[in-house]
Amino acid sequence: MSIRRTVLAAALFLTYTLSLSEGTAAAPQFEIKLGKPEFVLPQFTGPYQEREASIALEEYETAERLRELLDAGKRQQVLAELEKFYSIELSPAMLMLQAQIYFSLEMYDKAEATYLEVLKRMPQLIRAHSDLGQLYLVREQPQKARHHFARAVALGSNEALVHGQLAYLNLTQYGPYSAISSYQQAAALEPDNFQWQQGLLAALIQARMYDAAEALLDEITARKPNMPELWLNKATLALHKEDYRRALTSLEMALLLGNEDQRNLQTSAKLHLQLGSYDRAMALLEKSFGRNDFDIASVTEYFTWLSHLELWDDLKKLLDIAGKHLGKLKPAQQSRYYLHMAQLEVQRKRFTQADQMFNRSLNLDPTNGECLLAYAEFLTKQKDYIRAELLYMRADALSSVEKQAQLGRAQLYIEMQNYKSALELLRQIHQKYPDSAGVKDNIEIIENIIALDKSNDTKLR
Amino acid sequence: MKQQIFGLLIAASLSGCAGSVKEVSCAGLDWEDFGYQTGKKGKSVRTFDPYRDGCGENLEPGAMNQYLDGYTRGIIEFCTYENGYELGSENKALPDVCPTELKPAFAKGHSVGIIEFREKLSKLKRFNEDEASMQERTSAEKAADTSYGK
């Protein structure tokens, strides 16, 4: 039977390759030599009887009575009947029934012991292995579950569920390559079961078999075009291939179908920014910021992006949108928002407003090192050296920005032509951070300047 | 040393007419070995009934499971084709103690043993008959010789 099927498959394959070569007659001829299809006979592992359990002749009467009780939903009564016997007095089939009832009544310890008892007597009983696998899944013992599903498959189980669950456990315990074949088997047995296709897709993506994943995805989306998850998968694949336009189209499709995940909205917005469709990006950001899980990190990310592109108007729009949701943020996060506002005002040369925003930021979080540095740098450019120096000194006390604060202050002293203080500070920095690039060169330059100043003074005297 | 606890039970004979009080140990036994020996000798798993019923709550925790583990091992060793054959060839009855999955091989051995036993029996019978008829013939010949001589 299986040989006939394989022959049929081989014949179809040949027909397929022939029609392909006919269809591409005008194209350059490439000859591909295909290997002959191979037949792999199943390994003989003993009589099939050992993998099945049948009721003993003398049990038929009892079995019939129990079946009636089960049909009437009297599982406890069935158990009571079975528990009158020692396990060895029951056939494996009856023991399986007992184990299944324990399982269904959530008496997991007894169910496990009974299944193990069955396997002690019939180690090749497929059903016992697959049931025990399920039990261990329920009891969150995935390694034991995998062992029994694998045994069931090795013994010839042809249940899609067993293959699918083995695939899932392989995927989580051993990675994608060990899962693909089992998912394919499950999907072959139950082609309409979406769970197996999803699993196979996940495994293919994890294994970076993007072409196969894409082909599978195309097939599934053709059948289920309204599932946002599928479009998200398409977007993911397109991103892997750096096909941003297709990624964006798929992502927008997912959003249109109702997926409103914050991260997806933001990724979509980023892609729009990258592809230059700023209005849509802003609309998506507005939607994204309106959510409860709005966070300042994403604002910072867009801020950096838009600053890099020097899109100040869009940056203003972004901050205006974010500003509407400031109430959801903690003071430290609000401080970061006002820092961005200040930086924008600096770019727009609105220095008074910038000064106000810096102050507001520091009022909200006096330990905002980034703000202390940016504000000090701003004041240095405004030649407000005294306030700048104070800010650098405040930043110096924060370990996260200590080095930048000292370098900034040294720069400030140079601007003020206070070379002696600059030199002293640079020497301190060099001692503390000997690997800092350029510090030693700057020390030498300043030493030369000081020496030159001294010789000039001497000459003048 | 484990404390010995005893249970009392009335061991009824099969006819149900007579009853006697028997004392069983409820703790301190090597239950697994007890089960194993019971199974290996082809005795019924119900050998444990007096302990279960007589001891009740006094039965050592885990005793029954240990007994059954040992019994299962023992009965698997007992219920073989060879042992069935041996019993059959001694014309002993087929005991109803083997688990379903082992029963066919055990019963087959027993049948073969019984057939051989019967063959041996009929051979012996034939031999005895032949002996008897030979003796009869010899006696008849002797009698004829005697009368001829006269």
PDB file of N, CA and C in Angstrom, chain A residues 56 58 84-92 117 120-122, chain B residues 45-46 48-49 52 64 68-69 71-72 75 99-101 103:
ATOM      1  N   ALA A  56      -9.506  -9.090  27.680  1.00  0.00           N
ATOM      2  CA  ALA A  56      -9.485 -10.551  27.807  1.00  0.00           C
ATOM      3  C   ALA A  56     -10.901 -11.093  27.676  1.00  0.00           C
ATOM      4  N   GLU A  58     -12.568 -13.228  29.292  1.00  0.00           N
ATOM      5  CA  GLU A  58     -13.379 -13.299  30.517  1.00  0.00           C
ATOM      6  C   GLU A  58     -13.776 -11.906  31.033  1.00  0.00           C
ATOM      7  N   LYS A  84     -11.755  -2.984  42.615  1.00  0.00           N
ATOM      8  CA  LYS A  84     -11.955  -4.238  43.345  1.00  0.00           C
ATOM      9  C   LYS A  84     -10.877  -5.254  42.966  1.00  0.00           C
ATOM     10  N   PHE A  85     -10.259  -5.004  41.808  1.00  0.00           N
ATOM     11  CA  PHE A  85      -9.251  -5.945  41.313  1.00  0.00           C
ATOM     12  C   PHE A  85      -7.847  -5.442  41.641  1.00  0.00           C
ATOM     13  N   TYR A  86      -6.935  -6.405  41.800  1.00  0.00           N
ATOM     14  CA  TYR A  86      -5.520  -6.023  41.815  1.00  0.00           C
ATOM     15  C   TYR A  86      -5.147  -5.708  40.365  1.00  0.00           C
ATOM     16  N   SER A  87      -4.225  -4.801  40.198  1.00  0.00           N
ATOM     17  CA  SER A  87      -3.913  -4.378  38.827  1.00  0.00           C
ATOM     18  C   SER A  87      -3.523  -5.552  37.936  1.00  0.00           C
ATOM     19  N   ILE A  88      -2.836  -6.520  38.482  1.00  0.00           N
ATOM     20  CA  ILE A  88      -2.353  -7.652  37.668  1.00  0.00           C
ATOM     21  C   ILE A  88      -3.508  -8.533  37.192  1.00  0.00           C
ATOM     22  N   GLU A  89      -4.643  -8.407  37.872  1.00  0.00           N
ATOM     23  CA  GLU A  89      -5.799  -9.215  37.472  1.00  0.00           C
ATOM     24  C   GLU A  89      -6.534  -8.609  36.283  1.00  0.00           C
ATOM     25  N   LEU A  90      -6.228  -7.349  36.000  1.00  0.00           N
ATOM     26  CA  LEU A  90      -6.906  -6.688  34.881  1.00  0.00           C
ATOM     27  C   LEU A  90      -6.026  -6.770  33.638  1.00  0.00           C
ATOM     28  N   SER A  91      -6.669  -6.835  32.492  1.00  0.00           N
ATOM     29  CA  SER A  91      -5.898  -6.826  31.249  1.00  0.00           C
ATOM     30  C   SER A  91      -5.361  -5.406  31.050  1.00  0.00           C
ATOM     31  N   PRO A  92      -4.275  -5.226  30.284  1.00  0.00           N
ATOM     32  CA  PRO A  92      -3.782  -3.871  30.030  1.00  0.00           C
ATOM     33  C   PRO A  92      -4.867  -2.946  29.475  1.00  0.00           C
ATOM     34  N   GLU A 117       2.217   1.188  35.186  1.00  0.00           N
ATOM     35  CA  GLU A 117       1.949  -0.230  35.419  1.00  0.00           C
ATOM     36  C   GLU A 117       1.665  -0.919  34.070  1.00  0.00           C
ATOM     37  N   LYS A 120       4.807  -1.310  32.159  1.00  0.00           N
ATOM     38  CA  LYS A 120       5.675  -2.351  32.711  1.00  0.00           C
ATOM     39  C   LYS A 120       5.305  -3.693  32.066  1.00  0.00           C
ATOM     40  N   ARG A 121       4.010  -3.852  31.823  1.00  0.00           N
ATOM     41  CA  ARG A 121       3.544  -5.119  31.246  1.00  0.00           C
ATOM     42  C   ARG A 121       3.562  -5.109  29.727  1.00  0.00           C
ATOM     43  N   MET A 122       3.297  -3.954  29.139  1.00  0.00           N
ATOM     44  CA  MET A 122       3.332  -3.865  27.670  1.00  0.00           C
ATOM     45  C   MET A 122       4.135  -2.628  27.259  1.00  0.00           C
TER      46      MET A 122
ATOM     47  N   VAL B  45      -2.644 -13.848  43.120  1.00  0.00           N
ATOM     48  CA  VAL B  45      -2.346 -12.527  43.687  1.00  0.00           C
ATOM     49  C   VAL B  45      -3.169 -12.285  44.948  1.00  0.00           C
ATOM     50  N   ARG B  46      -4.259 -13.012  45.019  1.00  0.00           N
ATOM     51  CA  ARG B  46      -5.178 -12.862  46.169  1.00  0.00           C
ATOM     52  C   ARG B  46      -4.583 -13.414  47.468  1.00  0.00           C
ATOM     53  N   PHE B  48      -2.609 -12.058  48.978  1.00  0.00           N
ATOM     54  CA  PHE B  48      -2.451 -10.851  49.792  1.00  0.00           C
ATOM     55  C   PHE B  48      -3.749 -10.462  50.513  1.00  0.00           C
ATOM     56  N   ASP B  49      -4.869 -11.001  50.065  1.00  0.00           N
ATOM     57  CA  ASP B  49      -6.166 -10.611  50.642  1.00  0.00           C
ATOM     58  C   ASP B  49      -6.200 -10.651  52.172  1.00  0.00           C
ATOM     59  N   ARG B  52      -4.513  -7.537  53.445  1.00  0.00           N
ATOM     60  CA  ARG B  52      -5.268  -6.310  53.160  1.00  0.00           C
ATOM     61  C   ARG B  52      -6.515  -6.220  54.041  1.00  0.00           C
ATOM     62  N   MET B  64       1.089  -2.771  49.890  1.00  0.00           N
ATOM     63  CA  MET B  64       0.396  -3.405  48.771  1.00  0.00           C
ATOM     64  C   MET B  64       1.112  -3.128  47.446  1.00  0.00           C
ATOM     65  N   LEU B  68       2.691  -5.841  45.040  1.00  0.00           N
ATOM     66  CA  LEU B  68       2.276  -5.983  43.638  1.00  0.00           C
ATOM     67  C   LEU B  68       3.462  -5.853  42.677  1.00  0.00           C
ATOM     68  N   ASP B  69       4.395  -4.965  43.020  1.00  0.00           N
ATOM     69  CA  ASP B  69       5.592  -4.841  42.167  1.00  0.00           C
ATOM     70  C   ASP B  69       6.332  -6.174  42.115  1.00  0.00           C
ATOM     71  N   TYR B  71       5.134  -9.138  42.954  1.00  0.00           N
ATOM     72  CA  TYR B  71       4.282 -10.173  42.374  1.00  0.00           C
ATOM     73  C   TYR B  71       4.329 -10.113  40.844  1.00  0.00           C
ATOM     74  N   THR B  72       4.265  -8.892  40.312  1.00  0.00           N
ATOM     75  CA  THR B  72       4.276  -8.737  38.854  1.00  0.00           C
ATOM     76  C   THR B  72       5.560  -9.342  38.275  1.00  0.00           C
ATOM     77  N   ILE B  75       5.282 -13.195  38.644  1.00  0.00           N
ATOM     78  CA  ILE B  75       4.295 -13.878  37.797  1.00  0.00           C
ATOM     79  C   ILE B  75       4.749 -13.847  36.328  1.00  0.00           C
ATOM     80  N   PRO B  99      -1.455 -13.034  33.856  1.00  0.00           N
ATOM     81  CA  PRO B  99      -2.082 -11.850  33.264  1.00  0.00           C
ATOM     82  C   PRO B  99      -2.390 -12.091  31.774  1.00  0.00           C
ATOM     83  N   THR B 100      -3.384 -11.373  31.273  1.00  0.00           N
ATOM     84  CA  THR B 100      -3.907 -11.588  29.922  1.00  0.00           C
ATOM     85  C   THR B 100      -2.820 -11.722  28.858  1.00  0.00           C
ATOM     86  N   GLU B 101      -1.862 -10.805  28.921  1.00  0.00           N
ATOM     87  CA  GLU B 101      -0.891 -10.774  27.824  1.00  0.00           C
ATOM     88  C   GLU B 101       0.067 -11.963  27.865  1.00  0.00           C
ATOM     89  N   LYS B 103      -0.977 -15.030  29.115  1.00  0.00           N
ATOM     90  CA  LYS B 103      -1.791 -16.243  29.141  1.00  0.00           C
ATOM     91  C   LYS B 103      -1.625 -17.092  27.884  1.00  0.00           C
TER      92      LYS B 103
END
